[in-house]
Coordinates of C-alpha atoms in Angstrom, one line a residue:
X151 CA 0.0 0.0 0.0
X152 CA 1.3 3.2 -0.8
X153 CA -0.4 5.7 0.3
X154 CA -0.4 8.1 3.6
X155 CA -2.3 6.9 6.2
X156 CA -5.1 9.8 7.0
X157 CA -4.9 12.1 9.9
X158 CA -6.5 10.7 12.9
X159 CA -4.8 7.1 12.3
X160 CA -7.1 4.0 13.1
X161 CA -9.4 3.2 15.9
X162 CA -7.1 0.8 18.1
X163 CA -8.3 -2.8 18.1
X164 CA -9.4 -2.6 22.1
X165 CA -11.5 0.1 21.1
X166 CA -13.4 -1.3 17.9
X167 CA -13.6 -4.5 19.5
X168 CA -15.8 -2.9 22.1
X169 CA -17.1 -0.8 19.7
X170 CA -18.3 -3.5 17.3
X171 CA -19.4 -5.7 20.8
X172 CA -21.8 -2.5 21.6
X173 CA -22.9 -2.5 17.9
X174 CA -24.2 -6.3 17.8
X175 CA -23.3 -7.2 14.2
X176 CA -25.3 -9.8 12.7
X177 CA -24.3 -12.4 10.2
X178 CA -25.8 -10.6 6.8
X179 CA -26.5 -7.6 8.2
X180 CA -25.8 -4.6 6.4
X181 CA -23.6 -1.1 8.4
X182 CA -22.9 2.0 8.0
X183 CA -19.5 3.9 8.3
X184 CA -19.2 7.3 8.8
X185 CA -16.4 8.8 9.0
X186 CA -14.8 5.4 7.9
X187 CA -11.0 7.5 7.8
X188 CA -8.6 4.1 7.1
X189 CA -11.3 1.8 7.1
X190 CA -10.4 -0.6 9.6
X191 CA -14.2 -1.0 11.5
X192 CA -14.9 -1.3 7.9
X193 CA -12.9 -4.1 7.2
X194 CA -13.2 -5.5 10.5
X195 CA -16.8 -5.2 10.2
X196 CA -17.5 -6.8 6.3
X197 CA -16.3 -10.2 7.7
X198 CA -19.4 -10.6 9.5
X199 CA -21.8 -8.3 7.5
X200 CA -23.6 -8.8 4.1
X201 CA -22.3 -5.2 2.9
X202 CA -20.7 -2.3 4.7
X203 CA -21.3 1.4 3.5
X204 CA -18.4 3.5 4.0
X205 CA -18.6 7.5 3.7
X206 CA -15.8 9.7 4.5
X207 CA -15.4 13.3 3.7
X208 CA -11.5 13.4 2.6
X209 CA -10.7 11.9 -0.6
X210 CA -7.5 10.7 0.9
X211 CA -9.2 8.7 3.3
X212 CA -11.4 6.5 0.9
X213 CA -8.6 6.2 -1.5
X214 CA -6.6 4.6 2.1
X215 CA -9.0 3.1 3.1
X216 CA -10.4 1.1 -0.5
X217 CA -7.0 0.1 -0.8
X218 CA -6.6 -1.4 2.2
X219 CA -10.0 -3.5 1.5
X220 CA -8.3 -4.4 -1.5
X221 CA -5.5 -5.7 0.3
X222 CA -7.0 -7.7 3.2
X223 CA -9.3 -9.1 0.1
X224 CA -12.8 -7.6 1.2
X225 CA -15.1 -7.1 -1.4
X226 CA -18.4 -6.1 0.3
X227 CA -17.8 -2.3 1.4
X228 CA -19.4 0.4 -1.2
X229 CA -16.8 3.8 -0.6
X230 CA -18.2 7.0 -0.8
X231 CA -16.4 10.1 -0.5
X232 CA -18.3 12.9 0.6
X233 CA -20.3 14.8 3.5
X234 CA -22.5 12.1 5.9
X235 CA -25.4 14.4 5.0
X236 CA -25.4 13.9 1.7
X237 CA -25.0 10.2 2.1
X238 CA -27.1 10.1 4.1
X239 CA -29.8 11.8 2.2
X240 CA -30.4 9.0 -0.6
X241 CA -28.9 6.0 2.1
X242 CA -30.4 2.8 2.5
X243 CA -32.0 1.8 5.5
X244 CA -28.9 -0.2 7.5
X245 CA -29.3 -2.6 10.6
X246 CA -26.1 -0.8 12.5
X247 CA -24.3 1.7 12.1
X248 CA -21.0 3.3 13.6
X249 CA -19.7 6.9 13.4
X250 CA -16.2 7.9 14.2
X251 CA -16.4 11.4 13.0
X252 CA -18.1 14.1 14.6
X253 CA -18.5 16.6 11.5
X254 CA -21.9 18.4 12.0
X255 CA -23.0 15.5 14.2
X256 CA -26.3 17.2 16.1
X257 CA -27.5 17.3 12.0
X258 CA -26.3 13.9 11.3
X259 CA -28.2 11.9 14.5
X260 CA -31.5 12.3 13.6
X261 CA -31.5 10.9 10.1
X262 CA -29.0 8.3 11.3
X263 CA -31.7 7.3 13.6
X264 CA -34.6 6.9 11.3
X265 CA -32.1 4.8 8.4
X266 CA -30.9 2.7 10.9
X267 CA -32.7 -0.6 12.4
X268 CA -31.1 -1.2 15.6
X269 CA -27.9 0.2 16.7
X270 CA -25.9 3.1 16.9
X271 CA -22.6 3.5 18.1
X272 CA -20.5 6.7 18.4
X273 CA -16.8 7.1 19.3
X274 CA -15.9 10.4 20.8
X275 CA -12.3 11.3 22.0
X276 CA -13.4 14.9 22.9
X277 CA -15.8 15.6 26.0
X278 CA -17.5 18.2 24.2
X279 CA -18.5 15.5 21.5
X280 CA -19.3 13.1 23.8
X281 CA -21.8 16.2 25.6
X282 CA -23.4 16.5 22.5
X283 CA -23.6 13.4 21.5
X284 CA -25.9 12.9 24.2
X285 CA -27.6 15.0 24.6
X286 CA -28.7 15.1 21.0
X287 CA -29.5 11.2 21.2
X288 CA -31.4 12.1 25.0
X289 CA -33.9 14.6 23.0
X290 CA -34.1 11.9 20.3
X291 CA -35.4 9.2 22.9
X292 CA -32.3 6.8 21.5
X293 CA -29.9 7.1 24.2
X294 CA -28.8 3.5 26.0
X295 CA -25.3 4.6 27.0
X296 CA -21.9 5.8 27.5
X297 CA -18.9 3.7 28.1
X298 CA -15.7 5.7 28.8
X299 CA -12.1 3.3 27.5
X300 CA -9.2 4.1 28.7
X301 CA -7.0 1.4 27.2
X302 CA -2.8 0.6 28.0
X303 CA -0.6 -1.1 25.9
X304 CA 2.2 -2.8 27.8
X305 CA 6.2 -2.4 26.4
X306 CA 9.6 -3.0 27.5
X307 CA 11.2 -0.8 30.0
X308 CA 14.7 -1.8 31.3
X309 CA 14.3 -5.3 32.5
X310 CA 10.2 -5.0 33.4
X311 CA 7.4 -3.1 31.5
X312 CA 5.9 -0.3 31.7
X313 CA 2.3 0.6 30.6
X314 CA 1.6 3.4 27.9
X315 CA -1.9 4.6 28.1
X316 CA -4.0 4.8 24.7
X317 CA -6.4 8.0 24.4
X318 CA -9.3 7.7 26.2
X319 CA -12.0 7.5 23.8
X320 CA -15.6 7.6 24.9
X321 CA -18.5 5.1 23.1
X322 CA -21.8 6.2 22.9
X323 CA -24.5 3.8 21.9
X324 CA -28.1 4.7 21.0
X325 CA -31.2 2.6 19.3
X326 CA -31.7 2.9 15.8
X327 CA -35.5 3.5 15.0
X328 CA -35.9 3.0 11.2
X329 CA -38.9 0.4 10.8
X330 CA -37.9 -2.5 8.3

């Protein structure tokens, strides 16, 4: 692969694990990916579902991203690059969907909520996302919780290790309500 991972880097693999447990992925169902950015929930995601939709608004992104589909051999994720509105505007309904971008996110929540069927899950690294986030999904009567991660990775110190904290990142999860 040669080109430059996107700013932001991927979600780390404690992280989407617990953010894919939250989601409850089905075998055949079909997801949503907003914000997609390298495309690993994507990826990690389209081994379980019957198609995965992937939006992102840099280019660079879902050129990274396809190309790493490409490369693990995943064929069932559609790429969009583009605004989530937008998208989201002509989307299919979705059984799940997960968004890891916070672009114009009060906008984004309610349509997410009527296209998809059961679950979304938001990851948040700022408290001011994870505020609105909330709240937004609160006045939307979607709101089943929020799960703060604070992951460490261990590594060689000297002769011992030492623990390096990850970013805590905060997962909010809230009902879908589209009817199928």
């Amino acid at each position: 692969m040669v080109n430059t991972m996107p700013a932001g880097g991927p979600t780390h693999d404690e992280v989407m694990a617990i953010s894919l447990f939250k989601m409850g992925l089905r075998n055949g169902d079909t997801m949503l990916d907003l914000g997609c950015g390298t495309g690993k929930v994507s990826i990690a995601a389209a081994g379980l579902a019957k198609k995965v939709y992937a939006v992102d608004r840099r280019p660079e992104a879902i050129t990274y991203a396809s190309d790493a589909a490409k490369h693990a051999g995943v064929t069932n994720i559609e790429f969009y690059s583009g605004e989530a509105a937008g998208f989201l505007a002509t989307a299919p309904v979705v059984d799940c969907a997960f968004v890891g971008g916070s672009q114009q996110i009060e906008t984004i929540l309610p349509v997410l909520s009527r296209k998809v069927r059961r679950v979304i899950v938001v990851n948040a690294v700022l408290v001011s996302t994870l505020a609105t986030v909330t709240a937004t999904m609160q006045r939307l009567g979607i709101f089943r919780e929020a799960v703060h991660v604070q992951v460490s990775r261990s590594y060689p110190l000297g002769q011992s290790i030492m623990f390096k904290p990850i970013d805590p990142v905060y997962i909010i999860v809230g009902s879908g309500a589209a009817c199928s």
